[in-house]
């Protein structure tokens, strides 16, 4: 268990295990887990972090599978505005991003340097606060109609 007294970054620690426990640093507003080899995140791993504003999971080994990134992973983080999932192994957008109950405050979403091939319709439909979306250096061949449009605006 990570205690509330942890102030160091967890970047580039060569974590090769799954993050299978909840993080209990309740006052944490910025989390840096980039540069590890994390393959799996526990369901609601960040639920205790009600003030989490920024989360960097760049350069890990995460895929789009729900076993890697659970569907409701970010459902308890109402103020999360910056999420970096770049440099992972995702071939399509995980449900934790496209889920209409998650990431309501997200303004910066980084998904560059993955293996994304398709951006499906309504993928970002519930992200009305989104101002910066980084999709560069993927393998995108298809962007479906209304991929970036709120269904109520169709």
PDB file of N, CA and C in Angstrom, residues 66-140:
ATOM      1  N   UNK A  66      -9.669  -4.800 -20.950  1.00  0.00           N
ATOM      2  CA  UNK A  66     -10.189  -4.401 -19.638  1.00  0.00           C
ATOM      3  C   UNK A  66      -9.390  -5.021 -18.504  1.00  0.00           C
ATOM      4  N   UNK A  67      -8.664  -6.088 -18.779  1.00  0.00           N
ATOM      5  CA  UNK A  67      -7.804  -6.662 -17.741  1.00  0.00           C
ATOM      6  C   UNK A  67      -6.580  -5.783 -17.507  1.00  0.00           C
ATOM      7  N   UNK A  68      -6.233  -4.951 -18.468  1.00  0.00           N
ATOM      8  CA  UNK A  68      -5.099  -4.043 -18.348  1.00  0.00           C
ATOM      9  C   UNK A  68      -5.545  -2.680 -17.819  1.00  0.00           C
ATOM     10  N   UNK A  69      -6.606  -2.140 -18.421  1.00  0.00           N
ATOM     11  CA  UNK A  69      -7.164  -0.850 -18.011  1.00  0.00           C
ATOM     12  C   UNK A  69      -8.661  -1.061 -17.786  1.00  0.00           C
ATOM     13  N   UNK A  70      -9.099  -1.305 -16.553  1.00  0.00           N
ATOM     14  CA  UNK A  70     -10.514  -1.582 -16.284  1.00  0.00           C
ATOM     15  C   UNK A  70     -11.438  -0.455 -16.754  1.00  0.00           C
ATOM     16  N   UNK A  71     -12.641  -0.827 -17.156  1.00  0.00           N
ATOM     17  CA  UNK A  71     -13.616   0.111 -17.702  1.00  0.00           C
ATOM     18  C   UNK A  71     -13.879   1.291 -16.784  1.00  0.00           C
ATOM     19  N   UNK A  72     -14.013   1.053 -15.496  1.00  0.00           N
ATOM     20  CA  UNK A  72     -14.353   2.137 -14.559  1.00  0.00           C
ATOM     21  C   UNK A  72     -13.137   2.656 -13.786  1.00  0.00           C
ATOM     22  N   UNK A  73     -11.953   2.499 -14.354  1.00  0.00           N
ATOM     23  CA  UNK A  73     -10.713   2.893 -13.680  1.00  0.00           C
ATOM     24  C   UNK A  73     -10.736   4.340 -13.206  1.00  0.00           C
ATOM     25  N   UNK A  74     -11.281   5.252 -14.010  1.00  0.00           N
ATOM     26  CA  UNK A  74     -11.242   6.677 -13.684  1.00  0.00           C
ATOM     27  C   UNK A  74     -12.581   7.214 -13.178  1.00  0.00           C
ATOM     28  N   UNK A  75     -13.526   6.350 -12.892  1.00  0.00           N
ATOM     29  CA  UNK A  75     -14.871   6.798 -12.501  1.00  0.00           C
ATOM     30  C   UNK A  75     -14.899   7.534 -11.162  1.00  0.00           C
ATOM     31  N   UNK A  76     -13.891   7.372 -10.346  1.00  0.00           N
ATOM     32  CA  UNK A  76     -13.834   8.026  -9.032  1.00  0.00           C
ATOM     33  C   UNK A  76     -12.958   9.274  -9.025  1.00  0.00           C
ATOM     34  N   UNK A  77     -12.553   9.724 -10.187  1.00  0.00           N
ATOM     35  CA  UNK A  77     -11.629  10.861 -10.274  1.00  0.00           C
ATOM     36  C   UNK A  77     -12.288  12.031 -11.005  1.00  0.00           C
ATOM     37  N   UNK A  78     -13.174  12.742 -10.312  1.00  0.00           N
ATOM     38  CA  UNK A  78     -13.986  13.779 -10.969  1.00  0.00           C
ATOM     39  C   UNK A  78     -13.218  14.995 -11.457  1.00  0.00           C
ATOM     40  N   UNK A  79     -12.017  15.242 -10.948  1.00  0.00           N
ATOM     41  CA  UNK A  79     -11.272  16.434 -11.365  1.00  0.00           C
ATOM     42  C   UNK A  79     -10.072  16.104 -12.252  1.00  0.00           C
ATOM     43  N   UNK A  80      -9.938  14.854 -12.664  1.00  0.00           N
ATOM     44  CA  UNK A  80      -8.816  14.473 -13.520  1.00  0.00           C
ATOM     45  C   UNK A  80      -8.919  15.221 -14.847  1.00  0.00           C
ATOM     46  N   UNK A  81      -7.956  16.102 -15.082  1.00  0.00           N
ATOM     47  CA  UNK A  81      -8.009  16.928 -16.291  1.00  0.00           C
ATOM     48  C   UNK A  81      -6.892  16.618 -17.288  1.00  0.00           C
ATOM     49  N   UNK A  82      -5.840  15.927 -16.849  1.00  0.00           N
ATOM     50  CA  UNK A  82      -4.745  15.585 -17.750  1.00  0.00           C
ATOM     51  C   UNK A  82      -4.413  14.106 -17.585  1.00  0.00           C
ATOM     52  N   UNK A  83      -4.509  13.368 -18.682  1.00  0.00           N
ATOM     53  CA  UNK A  83      -4.199  11.941 -18.666  1.00  0.00           C
ATOM     54  C   UNK A  83      -3.262  11.635 -19.826  1.00  0.00           C
ATOM     55  N   UNK A  84      -2.126  11.040 -19.507  1.00  0.00           N
ATOM     56  CA  UNK A  84      -1.143  10.677 -20.527  1.00  0.00           C
ATOM     57  C   UNK A  84      -1.014   9.161 -20.584  1.00  0.00           C
ATOM     58  N   UNK A  85      -1.513   8.579 -21.670  1.00  0.00           N
ATOM     59  CA  UNK A  85      -1.398   7.145 -21.931  1.00  0.00           C
ATOM     60  C   UNK A  85      -0.559   6.893 -23.183  1.00  0.00           C
ATOM     61  N   UNK A  86       0.272   7.848 -23.531  1.00  0.00           N
ATOM     62  CA  UNK A  86       1.129   7.712 -24.706  1.00  0.00           C
ATOM     63  C   UNK A  86       2.181   6.638 -24.512  1.00  0.00           C
ATOM     64  N   UNK A  87       2.741   6.171 -25.619  1.00  0.00           N
ATOM     65  CA  UNK A  87       3.817   5.177 -25.585  1.00  0.00           C
ATOM     66  C   UNK A  87       3.437   3.907 -24.845  1.00  0.00           C
ATOM     67  N   UNK A  88       2.241   3.408 -25.123  1.00  0.00           N
ATOM     68  CA  UNK A  88       1.811   2.126 -24.589  1.00  0.00           C
ATOM     69  C   UNK A  88       1.539   1.196 -25.770  1.00  0.00           C
ATOM     70  N   UNK A  89       0.717   0.185 -25.578  1.00  0.00           N
ATOM     71  CA  UNK A  89       0.514  -0.832 -26.613  1.00  0.00           C
ATOM     72  C   UNK A  89      -0.934  -0.919 -27.077  1.00  0.00           C
ATOM     73  N   UNK A  90      -1.681   0.163 -26.983  1.00  0.00           N
ATOM     74  CA  UNK A  90      -3.107   0.137 -27.301  1.00  0.00           C
ATOM     75  C   UNK A  90      -3.349   0.140 -28.808  1.00  0.00           C
ATOM     76  N   UNK A  91      -4.204  -0.793 -29.267  1.00  0.00           N
ATOM     77  CA  UNK A  91      -4.584  -0.858 -30.676  1.00  0.00           C
ATOM     78  C   UNK A  91      -5.907  -0.145 -30.924  1.00  0.00           C
ATOM     79  N   UNK A  92      -6.715  -0.019 -29.899  1.00  0.00           N
ATOM     80  CA  UNK A  92      -7.946   0.760 -29.984  1.00  0.00           C
ATOM     81  C   UNK A  92      -8.190   1.407 -28.635  1.00  0.00           C
ATOM     82  N   UNK A  93      -9.118   2.356 -28.606  1.00  0.00           N
ATOM     83  CA  UNK A  93      -9.360   3.108 -27.370  1.00  0.00           C
ATOM     84  C   UNK A  93     -10.011   2.229 -26.319  1.00  0.00           C
ATOM     85  N   UNK A  94      -9.472   2.201 -25.118  1.00  0.00           N
ATOM     86  CA  UNK A  94     -10.080   1.401 -24.048  1.00  0.00           C
ATOM     87  C   UNK A  94     -11.393   2.015 -23.577  1.00  0.00           C
ATOM     88  N   UNK A  95     -12.286   1.170 -23.076  1.00  0.00           N
ATOM     89  CA  UNK A  95     -13.578   1.640 -22.581  1.00  0.00           C
ATOM     90  C   UNK A  95     -13.432   2.642 -21.447  1.00  0.00           C
ATOM     91  N   UNK A  96     -12.339   2.590 -20.718  1.00  0.00           N
ATOM     92  CA  UNK A  96     -12.133   3.546 -19.630  1.00  0.00           C
ATOM     93  C   UNK A  96     -12.046   4.974 -20.158  1.00  0.00           C
ATOM     94  N   UNK A  97     -11.734   5.150 -21.431  1.00  0.00           N
ATOM     95  CA  UNK A  97     -11.690   6.477 -22.043  1.00  0.00           C
ATOM     96  C   UNK A  97     -13.018   6.811 -22.706  1.00  0.00           C
ATOM     97  N   UNK A  98     -13.601   5.865 -23.422  1.00  0.00           N
ATOM     98  CA  UNK A  98     -14.842   6.134 -24.146  1.00  0.00           C
ATOM     99  C   UNK A  98     -16.084   6.003 -23.275  1.00  0.00           C
ATOM    100  N   UNK A  99     -15.947   5.439 -22.088  1.00  0.00           N
ATOM    101  CA  UNK A  99     -17.061   5.275 -21.154  1.00  0.00           C
ATOM    102  C   UNK A  99     -17.652   6.635 -20.796  1.00  0.00           C
ATOM    103  N   UNK A 100     -18.948   6.780 -20.944  1.00  0.00           N
ATOM    104  CA  UNK A 100     -19.591   8.080 -20.728  1.00  0.00           C
ATOM    105  C   UNK A 100     -19.576   8.545 -19.273  1.00  0.00           C
ATOM    106  N   UNK A 101     -19.236   7.677 -18.347  1.00  0.00           N
ATOM    107  CA  UNK A 101     -19.221   8.060 -16.936  1.00  0.00           C
ATOM    108  C   UNK A 101     -17.827   8.421 -16.430  1.00  0.00           C
ATOM    109  N   UNK A 102     -16.857   8.419 -17.306  1.00  0.00           N
ATOM    110  CA  UNK A 102     -15.479   8.676 -16.894  1.00  0.00           C
ATOM    111  C   UNK A 102     -14.900   9.898 -17.586  1.00  0.00           C
ATOM    112  N   UNK A 103     -13.917  10.464 -16.968  1.00  0.00           N
ATOM    113  CA  UNK A 103     -13.125  11.551 -17.548  1.00  0.00           C
ATOM    114  C   UNK A 103     -13.957  12.761 -17.969  1.00  0.00           C
ATOM    115  N   UNK A 104     -14.917  13.122 -17.150  1.00  0.00           N
ATOM    116  CA  UNK A 104     -15.795  14.247 -17.484  1.00  0.00           C
ATOM    117  C   UNK A 104     -15.077  15.585 -17.462  1.00  0.00           C
ATOM    118  N   UNK A 105     -13.984  15.704 -16.714  1.00  0.00           N
ATOM    119  CA  UNK A 105     -13.245  16.969 -16.621  1.00  0.00           C
ATOM    120  C   UNK A 105     -11.975  16.977 -17.474  1.00  0.00           C
ATOM    121  N   UNK A 106     -11.770  15.934 -18.251  1.00  0.00           N
ATOM    122  CA  UNK A 106     -10.512  15.820 -18.999  1.00  0.00           C
ATOM    123  C   UNK A 106     -10.376  16.948 -20.025  1.00  0.00           C
ATOM    124  N   UNK A 107      -9.232  17.621 -19.978  1.00  0.00           N
ATOM    125  CA  UNK A 107      -8.968  18.673 -20.967  1.00  0.00           C
ATOM    126  C   UNK A 107      -7.769  18.323 -21.846  1.00  0.00           C
ATOM    127  N   UNK A 108      -6.839  17.529 -21.327  1.00  0.00           N
ATOM    128  CA  UNK A 108      -5.675  17.107 -22.109  1.00  0.00           C
ATOM    129  C   UNK A 108      -5.590  15.580 -22.059  1.00  0.00           C
ATOM    130  N   UNK A 109      -5.660  14.967 -23.225  1.00  0.00           N
ATOM    131  CA  UNK A 109      -5.599  13.512 -23.331  1.00  0.00           C
ATOM    132  C   UNK A 109      -4.516  13.149 -24.346  1.00  0.00           C
ATOM    133  N   UNK A 110      -3.515  12.426 -23.871  1.00  0.00           N
ATOM    134  CA  UNK A 110      -2.387  12.054 -24.725  1.00  0.00           C
ATOM    135  C   UNK A 110      -2.420  10.555 -24.993  1.00  0.00           C
ATOM    136  N   UNK A 111      -2.546  10.212 -26.267  1.00  0.00           N
ATOM    137  CA  UNK A 111      -2.604   8.819 -26.707  1.00  0.00           C
ATOM    138  C   UNK A 111      -1.597   8.560 -27.830  1.00  0.00           C
ATOM    139  N   UNK A 112      -0.607   9.430 -27.954  1.00  0.00           N
ATOM    140  CA  UNK A 112       0.364   9.300 -29.041  1.00  0.00           C
ATOM    141  C   UNK A 112       1.260   8.077 -28.851  1.00  0.00           C
ATOM    142  N   UNK A 113       1.892   7.661 -29.940  1.00  0.00           N
ATOM    143  CA  UNK A 113       2.829   6.534 -29.933  1.00  0.00           C
ATOM    144  C   UNK A 113       2.230   5.258 -29.355  1.00  0.00           C
ATOM    145  N   UNK A 114       0.996   4.978 -29.741  1.00  0.00           N
ATOM    146  CA  UNK A 114       0.390   3.683 -29.471  1.00  0.00           C
ATOM    147  C   UNK A 114       0.273   2.977 -30.817  1.00  0.00           C
ATOM    148  N   UNK A 115      -0.659   2.055 -30.919  1.00  0.00           N
ATOM    149  CA  UNK A 115      -0.876   1.340 -32.176  1.00  0.00           C
ATOM    150  C   UNK A 115      -2.330   1.475 -32.607  1.00  0.00           C
ATOM    151  N   UNK A 116      -2.938   2.618 -32.284  1.00  0.00           N
ATOM    152  CA  UNK A 116      -4.343   2.845 -32.609  1.00  0.00           C
ATOM    153  C   UNK A 116      -4.550   2.808 -34.116  1.00  0.00           C
ATOM    154  N   UNK A 117      -5.603   2.108 -34.554  1.00  0.00           N
ATOM    155  CA  UNK A 117      -5.905   2.018 -35.982  1.00  0.00           C
ATOM    156  C   UNK A 117      -7.243   2.651 -36.335  1.00  0.00           C
ATOM    157  N   UNK A 118      -8.185   2.666 -35.397  1.00  0.00           N
ATOM    158  CA  UNK A 118      -9.529   3.184 -35.654  1.00  0.00           C
ATOM    159  C   UNK A 118      -9.949   4.104 -34.518  1.00  0.00           C
ATOM    160  N   UNK A 119     -10.549   5.230 -34.876  1.00  0.00           N
ATOM    161  CA  UNK A 119     -11.214   6.087 -33.897  1.00  0.00           C
ATOM    162  C   UNK A 119     -12.706   5.935 -34.175  1.00  0.00           C
ATOM    163  N   UNK A 120     -13.405   5.264 -33.275  1.00  0.00           N
ATOM    164  CA  UNK A 120     -14.809   4.925 -33.496  1.00  0.00           C
ATOM    165  C   UNK A 120     -15.736   6.112 -33.274  1.00  0.00           C
ATOM    166  N   UNK A 121     -16.918   6.002 -33.823  1.00  0.00           N
ATOM    167  CA  UNK A 121     -17.952   7.012 -33.657  1.00  0.00           C
ATOM    168  C   UNK A 121     -18.211   7.264 -32.174  1.00  0.00           C
ATOM    169  N   UNK A 122     -18.339   8.516 -31.806  1.00  0.00           N
ATOM    170  CA  UNK A 122     -18.641   8.943 -30.430  1.00  0.00           C
ATOM    171  C   UNK A 122     -17.553   8.590 -29.416  1.00  0.00           C
ATOM    172  N   UNK A 123     -16.351   8.343 -29.864  1.00  0.00           N
ATOM    173  CA  UNK A 123     -15.259   7.996 -28.946  1.00  0.00           C
ATOM    174  C   UNK A 123     -15.023   9.066 -27.888  1.00  0.00           C
ATOM    175  N   UNK A 124     -15.227  10.318 -28.250  1.00  0.00           N
ATOM    176  CA  UNK A 124     -14.966  11.424 -27.330  1.00  0.00           C
ATOM    177  C   UNK A 124     -16.237  12.224 -27.060  1.00  0.00           C
ATOM    178  N   UNK A 125     -17.379  11.583 -27.190  1.00  0.00           N
ATOM    179  CA  UNK A 125     -18.667  12.278 -27.131  1.00  0.00           C
ATOM    180  C   UNK A 125     -18.990  12.893 -25.781  1.00  0.00           C
ATOM    181  N   UNK A 126     -18.430  12.379 -24.727  1.00  0.00           N
ATOM    182  CA  UNK A 126     -18.764  12.902 -23.399  1.00  0.00           C
ATOM    183  C   UNK A 126     -17.648  13.768 -22.822  1.00  0.00           C
ATOM    184  N   UNK A 127     -16.709  14.151 -23.646  1.00  0.00           N
ATOM    185  CA  UNK A 127     -15.559  14.916 -23.179  1.00  0.00           C
ATOM    186  C   UNK A 127     -15.652  16.367 -23.641  1.00  0.00           C
ATOM    187  N   UNK A 128     -16.641  17.059 -23.151  1.00  0.00           N
ATOM    188  CA  UNK A 128     -16.892  18.440 -23.587  1.00  0.00           C
ATOM    189  C   UNK A 128     -15.806  19.411 -23.135  1.00  0.00           C
ATOM    190  N   UNK A 129     -14.993  19.046 -22.162  1.00  0.00           N
ATOM    191  CA  UNK A 129     -13.913  19.907 -21.672  1.00  0.00           C
ATOM    192  C   UNK A 129     -12.599  19.680 -22.431  1.00  0.00           C
ATOM    193  N   UNK A 130     -12.558  18.688 -23.300  1.00  0.00           N
ATOM    194  CA  UNK A 130     -11.332  18.319 -24.003  1.00  0.00           C
ATOM    195  C   UNK A 130     -10.869  19.435 -24.937  1.00  0.00           C
ATOM    196  N   UNK A 131      -9.644  19.922 -24.699  1.00  0.00           N
ATOM    197  CA  UNK A 131      -9.070  20.976 -25.542  1.00  0.00           C
ATOM    198  C   UNK A 131      -7.824  20.507 -26.287  1.00  0.00           C
ATOM    199  N   UNK A 132      -7.122  19.516 -25.757  1.00  0.00           N
ATOM    200  CA  UNK A 132      -5.901  19.008 -26.382  1.00  0.00           C
ATOM    201  C   UNK A 132      -5.971  17.488 -26.469  1.00  0.00           C
ATOM    202  N   UNK A 133      -5.964  16.979 -27.683  1.00  0.00           N
ATOM    203  CA  UNK A 133      -6.001  15.540 -27.922  1.00  0.00           C
ATOM    204  C   UNK A 133      -4.797  15.180 -28.786  1.00  0.00           C
ATOM    205  N   UNK A 134      -3.941  14.330 -28.261  1.00  0.00           N
ATOM    206  CA  UNK A 134      -2.710  13.952 -28.962  1.00  0.00           C
ATOM    207  C   UNK A 134      -2.825  12.514 -29.464  1.00  0.00           C
ATOM    208  N   UNK A 135      -2.948  12.377 -30.779  1.00  0.00           N
ATOM    209  CA  UNK A 135      -3.079  11.069 -31.417  1.00  0.00           C
ATOM    210  C   UNK A 135      -1.943  10.794 -32.402  1.00  0.00           C
ATOM    211  N   UNK A 136      -0.938  11.651 -32.423  1.00  0.00           N
ATOM    212  CA  UNK A 136       0.123  11.514 -33.415  1.00  0.00           C
ATOM    213  C   UNK A 136       0.925  10.225 -33.224  1.00  0.00           C
ATOM    214  N   UNK A 137       1.511   9.788 -34.346  1.00  0.00           N
ATOM    215  CA  UNK A 137       2.358   8.593 -34.374  1.00  0.00           C
ATOM    216  C   UNK A 137       1.641   7.333 -33.916  1.00  0.00           C
ATOM    217  N   UNK A 138       0.423   7.163 -34.417  1.00  0.00           N
ATOM    218  CA  UNK A 138      -0.318   5.920 -34.285  1.00  0.00           C
ATOM    219  C   UNK A 138      -0.413   5.307 -35.679  1.00  0.00           C
ATOM    220  N   UNK A 139      -1.245   4.316 -35.836  1.00  0.00           N
ATOM    221  CA  UNK A 139      -1.440   3.648 -37.124  1.00  0.00           C
ATOM    222  C   UNK A 139      -2.869   3.863 -37.616  1.00  0.00           C
ATOM    223  N   UNK A 140      -3.429   5.027 -37.369  1.00  0.00           N
ATOM    224  CA  UNK A 140      -4.839   5.306 -37.651  1.00  0.00           C
ATOM    225  C   UNK A 140      -5.099   5.266 -39.158  1.00  0.00           C
TER     226      UNK A 140
END
